[in-house]
Coordinates of C-alpha atoms and ligand atoms in Angstrom, one line a residue:
M1 CA -24.2 -59.7 52.9
G2 CA -21.2 -61.7 54.4
I3 CA -18.1 -62.5 52.1
L4 CA -19.1 -66.3 52.1
E5 CA -22.7 -65.6 51.0
K6 CA -21.3 -63.6 48.0
F7 CA -19.8 -66.9 46.7
S8 CA -23.2 -68.4 46.8
L9 CA -25.1 -69.2 43.5
K10 CA -28.5 -70.0 45.1
G11 CA -31.3 -69.0 42.8
K12 CA -28.9 -68.6 39.9
I13 CA -29.5 -70.2 36.5
A14 CA -26.6 -71.5 34.4
I15 CA -26.0 -72.9 31.0
V16 CA -22.5 -74.8 30.5
T17 CA -21.8 -75.7 26.9
G18 CA -19.9 -78.9 26.5
G19 CA -21.1 -79.6 30.0
A20 CA -20.6 -83.3 30.0
G21 CA -17.0 -83.1 28.7
L22 CA -13.8 -83.3 30.9
Y23 CA -13.5 -80.0 32.0
G24 CA -17.4 -79.3 31.4
R25 CA -18.2 -81.9 34.2
C26 CA -16.0 -80.2 36.7
I27 CA -17.4 -76.8 36.0
V28 CA -21.2 -78.0 36.2
E29 CA -20.4 -79.8 39.6
G30 CA -18.6 -76.6 40.9
L31 CA -21.7 -74.4 40.0
A32 CA -24.4 -76.9 41.1
E33 CA -22.5 -77.3 44.4
A34 CA -22.5 -73.5 44.8
G35 CA -26.3 -73.6 44.5
A36 CA -27.1 -72.8 40.7
Y37 CA -29.5 -74.7 38.6
V38 CA -27.3 -75.8 35.7
Y39 CA -28.3 -76.7 32.1
I40 CA -25.6 -79.3 30.9
A41 CA -25.7 -78.5 27.1
S42 CA -24.1 -80.2 24.1
R43 CA -24.6 -82.0 20.8
N44 CA -24.5 -85.3 22.7
V45 CA -27.5 -85.0 24.7
K46 CA -27.4 -88.5 25.9
S47 CA -24.2 -87.8 27.7
C48 CA -25.7 -84.7 29.2
N49 CA -28.8 -86.6 30.3
K50 CA -26.7 -89.3 31.9
L51 CA -24.6 -86.8 33.8
A52 CA -27.6 -84.8 35.0
E53 CA -29.1 -88.2 36.3
E54 CA -25.9 -88.7 38.3
L55 CA -25.8 -85.2 39.8
K56 CA -29.5 -85.4 40.5
D57 CA -28.9 -88.4 42.6
K58 CA -26.4 -86.5 44.5
G59 CA -28.9 -83.7 45.2
Y60 CA -28.0 -81.2 42.7
S61 CA -30.4 -79.1 40.4
V62 CA -29.3 -80.0 36.8
S63 CA -30.9 -80.9 33.5
G64 CA -29.4 -82.2 30.0
A65 CA -30.0 -80.0 27.2
E66 CA -29.4 -80.3 23.6
L67 CA -27.1 -77.9 21.8
D68 CA -25.3 -77.6 18.7
Q69 CA -23.6 -74.2 18.6
T70 CA -23.0 -74.2 14.8
D71 CA -26.8 -74.0 14.5
T72 CA -28.6 -70.7 15.3
E73 CA -31.9 -72.6 15.7
S74 CA -30.4 -75.0 18.2
I75 CA -29.1 -72.0 20.3
I76 CA -32.4 -70.3 20.2
R77 CA -34.3 -73.4 21.1
L78 CA -32.0 -73.9 24.3
K79 CA -32.3 -70.1 25.1
D80 CA -36.3 -70.4 24.7
R81 CA -36.2 -73.6 26.9
V82 CA -34.3 -72.1 29.6
I83 CA -36.4 -68.8 29.5
A84 CA -39.7 -71.0 29.5
E85 CA -38.5 -73.0 32.4
Q86 CA -36.8 -70.5 34.6
G87 CA -37.5 -67.0 33.4
K88 CA -34.0 -65.9 33.2
I89 CA -30.3 -67.0 32.4
D90 CA -27.7 -65.8 34.9
I91 CA -24.6 -67.5 33.9
L92 CA -23.2 -68.7 30.7
V93 CA -20.2 -70.8 30.5
N94 CA -18.4 -71.2 27.0
N95 CA -16.6 -74.3 27.5
A96 CA -17.4 -76.6 24.4
V97 CA -14.8 -77.4 21.9
L98 CA -14.3 -79.3 19.1
R99 CA -11.0 -80.5 18.1
P100 CA -11.3 -81.6 14.4
M101 CA -7.6 -80.9 13.3
K102 CA -5.3 -83.7 14.2
G103 CA -1.9 -82.2 13.4
P104 CA -0.1 -79.3 11.6
D105 CA -1.0 -80.4 8.2
G106 CA -4.5 -81.6 8.7
P107 CA -7.0 -80.6 5.9
I108 CA -8.0 -77.1 5.8
E109 CA -11.5 -78.2 5.8
D110 CA -11.0 -79.3 9.4
F111 CA -9.7 -75.8 10.3
E112 CA -12.9 -74.3 8.7
L113 CA -15.2 -76.6 10.8
S114 CA -13.1 -75.8 14.1
M115 CA -13.8 -72.2 13.6
K116 CA -17.6 -72.9 12.9
V117 CA -17.7 -74.4 16.5
N118 CA -14.9 -72.5 18.3
A119 CA -15.1 -69.2 16.8
T120 CA -18.4 -68.5 15.0
G121 CA -20.5 -70.7 17.4
V122 CA -18.9 -69.0 20.5
V123 CA -19.9 -65.5 19.3
N124 CA -23.2 -66.6 18.0
I125 CA -24.1 -68.2 21.5
T126 CA -22.8 -65.3 23.4
R127 CA -24.9 -62.7 21.7
I128 CA -28.0 -64.6 21.6
I129 CA -27.6 -65.2 25.3
A130 CA -26.6 -61.9 26.1
E131 CA -29.6 -60.4 24.6
E132 CA -31.5 -62.1 27.4
M133 CA -29.1 -61.0 30.1
K134 CA -29.5 -57.2 28.8
K135 CA -33.2 -57.4 29.5
K136 CA -32.5 -58.1 33.2
K137 CA -29.5 -55.8 33.4
S138 CA -27.6 -58.6 34.8
G139 CA -25.4 -61.6 34.0
V140 CA -22.2 -63.4 33.9
I141 CA -20.4 -64.9 31.0
I142 CA -17.1 -67.0 31.5
N143 CA -15.3 -68.2 28.5
I144 CA -12.9 -71.2 28.8
S145 CA -9.7 -70.8 26.9
S146 CA -6.4 -72.6 27.6
I147 CA -2.7 -72.2 28.4
Y148 CA -2.3 -72.7 24.6
G149 CA -4.4 -69.5 24.1
V150 CA -1.4 -67.6 25.5
L151 CA 1.7 -69.8 25.0
G152 CA 3.2 -71.7 22.2
I153 CA 3.4 -75.4 22.4
D154 CA 6.6 -77.0 23.8
P155 CA 7.2 -80.0 21.2
Y156 CA 9.6 -81.7 23.9
L157 CA 6.5 -82.4 26.0
Y158 CA 5.3 -84.7 23.4
E159 CA 8.3 -86.3 22.4
G160 CA 8.5 -90.1 22.3
T161 CA 4.8 -90.1 23.3
D162 CA 1.8 -91.3 21.3
M163 CA 0.2 -87.8 21.7
G164 CA 0.1 -85.8 18.6
L165 CA 1.3 -82.0 18.6
W166 CA -1.5 -79.4 19.0
A167 CA -3.0 -78.3 15.5
P168 CA -3.1 -74.6 14.3
D169 CA -6.8 -74.2 14.8
Y170 CA -6.5 -74.7 18.6
A171 CA -3.6 -71.8 18.9
F172 CA -5.9 -69.7 16.7
H173 CA -9.4 -70.0 18.6
R174 CA -7.9 -70.3 22.2
A175 CA -6.2 -67.0 21.6
G176 CA -9.2 -65.4 20.1
I177 CA -11.6 -66.4 22.9
I178 CA -9.2 -64.5 25.3
N179 CA -9.6 -61.3 23.4
I180 CA -13.2 -61.7 22.5
T181 CA -13.8 -61.9 26.2
R182 CA -12.4 -58.2 26.3
Y183 CA -14.5 -57.2 23.7
Y184 CA -17.7 -58.4 25.1
A185 CA -16.8 -57.0 28.6
S186 CA -16.7 -53.6 26.9
L187 CA -20.0 -54.0 25.1
L188 CA -21.8 -55.6 27.8
G189 CA -20.4 -53.6 30.8
P190 CA -23.0 -51.0 30.6
Y191 CA -25.7 -53.7 31.0
N192 CA -24.1 -55.1 34.1
I193 CA -22.9 -57.9 32.4
R194 CA -19.5 -59.2 33.3
V195 CA -17.4 -61.3 30.9
N196 CA -14.2 -63.2 31.9
C197 CA -12.2 -66.0 30.8
I198 CA -10.3 -68.9 32.6
S199 CA -7.4 -70.4 30.8
P200 CA -6.6 -73.7 32.4
G201 CA -3.7 -75.9 32.2
G202 CA -3.7 -79.6 31.2
L203 CA -6.3 -81.9 33.2
F204 CA -4.8 -85.0 34.5
T205 CA -6.3 -88.0 32.6
N206 CA -3.5 -90.7 32.8
Q207 CA -1.6 -89.3 29.8
H208 CA 1.5 -90.9 28.7
P209 CA 3.8 -90.8 31.7
K210 CA 6.7 -89.2 29.8
F211 CA 4.2 -86.3 29.2
V212 CA 3.1 -86.0 32.7
E213 CA 6.7 -86.2 34.2
R214 CA 7.6 -83.3 31.8
Y215 CA 4.5 -81.2 32.3
N216 CA 4.7 -81.6 36.0
R217 CA 8.3 -80.0 35.8
K218 CA 6.9 -77.0 33.9
T219 CA 4.6 -76.0 36.8
F220 CA 5.5 -74.5 40.2
L221 CA 3.1 -76.7 41.8
G222 CA 4.8 -79.9 40.2
R223 CA 1.3 -81.3 39.0
M224 CA -1.3 -81.3 36.3
A225 CA -4.6 -79.9 37.1
N226 CA -7.3 -82.2 38.9
T227 CA -11.0 -82.1 38.7
E228 CA -11.5 -80.1 41.7
D229 CA -9.0 -77.0 40.6
I230 CA -11.4 -75.2 38.4
K231 CA -14.3 -75.2 40.6
G232 CA -13.3 -72.4 42.9
V233 CA -12.3 -70.1 40.1
V234 CA -15.5 -70.7 38.1
V235 CA -17.8 -70.1 41.2
F236 CA -15.7 -67.0 42.0
L237 CA -16.2 -65.5 38.6
A238 CA -20.0 -66.5 38.5
S239 CA -20.7 -65.2 41.7
D240 CA -21.0 -61.7 43.4
A241 CA -17.6 -62.3 45.1
S242 CA -16.1 -61.1 41.9
S243 CA -18.5 -58.2 41.3
Y244 CA -15.9 -55.8 40.0
I245 CA -13.8 -58.2 37.6
T246 CA -14.4 -58.0 34.0
G247 CA -12.6 -58.4 30.9
E248 CA -10.1 -60.5 32.8
N249 CA -8.3 -63.7 31.8
I250 CA -7.2 -65.9 34.9
M251 CA -4.5 -68.5 34.3
M252 CA -5.2 -71.5 36.3
D253 CA -2.2 -73.5 35.5
G254 CA -0.2 -74.1 38.6
G255 CA 2.1 -71.5 37.6
L256 CA 3.2 -72.9 34.4
S257 CA 2.8 -69.7 32.5
A258 CA 4.7 -67.8 35.0
K259 CA 7.8 -69.8 35.1
Ligands
LIG301 N1 -8.7 -81.1 28.6 C1 -7.8 -80.3 29.1 O1 -6.7 -80.6 29.6 C2 -8.0 -78.9 28.9 C3 -6.7 -78.1 29.1 C4 -6.9 -76.7 28.8 C5 -8.1 -76.2 28.4 N2 -9.1 -76.8 28.3 C6 -10.2 -76.1 27.7 O2 -11.4 -76.7 28.3 C7 -12.5 -76.6 27.5 C8 -13.1 -78.0 27.4 O3 -12.2 -79.0 26.9 P1 -12.3 -80.4 27.4 O4 -11.0 -81.1 27.2 O5 -13.0 -80.7 28.5 O6 -13.2 -81.0 26.0 P2 -13.9 -82.3 25.7 O7 -13.7 -82.7 24.4 O8 -13.8 -83.4 26.8 O9 -15.4 -81.8 25.7 C9 -16.1 -80.8 24.7 C10 -17.4 -80.7 24.8 O10 -17.9 -79.8 23.7 C11 -18.9 -80.5 23.1 N3 -19.2 -79.9 21.8 C12 -18.4 -80.0 20.7 N4 -18.9 -79.3 19.7 C13 -20.1 -78.8 20.2 C14 -21.0 -77.9 19.4 N5 -21.0 -77.9 18.2 N6 -22.1 -77.6 20.1 C15 -22.1 -77.9 21.3 N7 -21.4 -78.6 22.1 C16 -20.1 -79.2 21.3 C17 -18.9 -81.9 23.1 O11 -19.9 -82.6 22.9 C18 -18.1 -82.1 24.4 O12 -19.2 -82.2 25.3 C19 -12.2 -76.1 26.2 O13 -12.4 -74.6 26.2 C20 -10.6 -76.3 26.3 O14 -9.9 -75.5 25.4 C21 -9.0 -78.3 28.2

């Protein structure tokens, strides 16, 4: 097999959680462009179906799917549906996130809700889907974290803007998802299941100009991430091109964390 063929995801079946969100949509498009059949899964099935229709019109193989990762039954329903329709699950991208906490002093109940989705939910879906992958002795799990799983926040970025400071739950679960990546890489390696993480930087979405200018200066490349940037790294990790990489966290941040 030639090297370019190794990047192909033809015949692969993928689930992207939070697939209709900001980064989710980019990840779905990347996997679908590389040839995978992608289930776009989230609580908001309407927006998943809408994106699925858009992408089907462009010729991609995708479906919208309902998933609430705080609900074990919902995860099992999604897993059963994909197995009934496709017979296997090759790729799981844990991209969904809930940001209920709005600042350092937000109600502690919001912290608990955050953990339900972003910690317990991630572990629950990972082990349920991994059981299916184990049966085939093959699979890839990709967790999406953030620069804020590795770094503290720089309050200067937000000064004089209407953007709130990140809340403590985000720092907690973004760091956790990086190390749970290593845990599952260790546990699932004997089943030929690779588990890796991508820690992206901020996606440009017309944020406050002061924030954007300061953020750009913090990176080597002088810009925020665009909607294309994550596609290559996610396809690489999902494909045989990365066959000997597991337990890794790839910083996709224009050099911000290396500066
Ligand atoms: N947006 C950024 O600039 C940025 C920067 C760095 C890292 N990230 C990371 O990218 C990933 C996606 O972030 P985003 O900004 O695209 O998020 P987003 O808010 O645009 O989308 C999140 C998605 O998760 C889904 N979701 C929330 N709770 C769920 C649940 N209980 N079950 C199933 N789905 C649920 C939502 O419906 C939504 O589709 C996260 O891991 C985040 O940490 C984002």
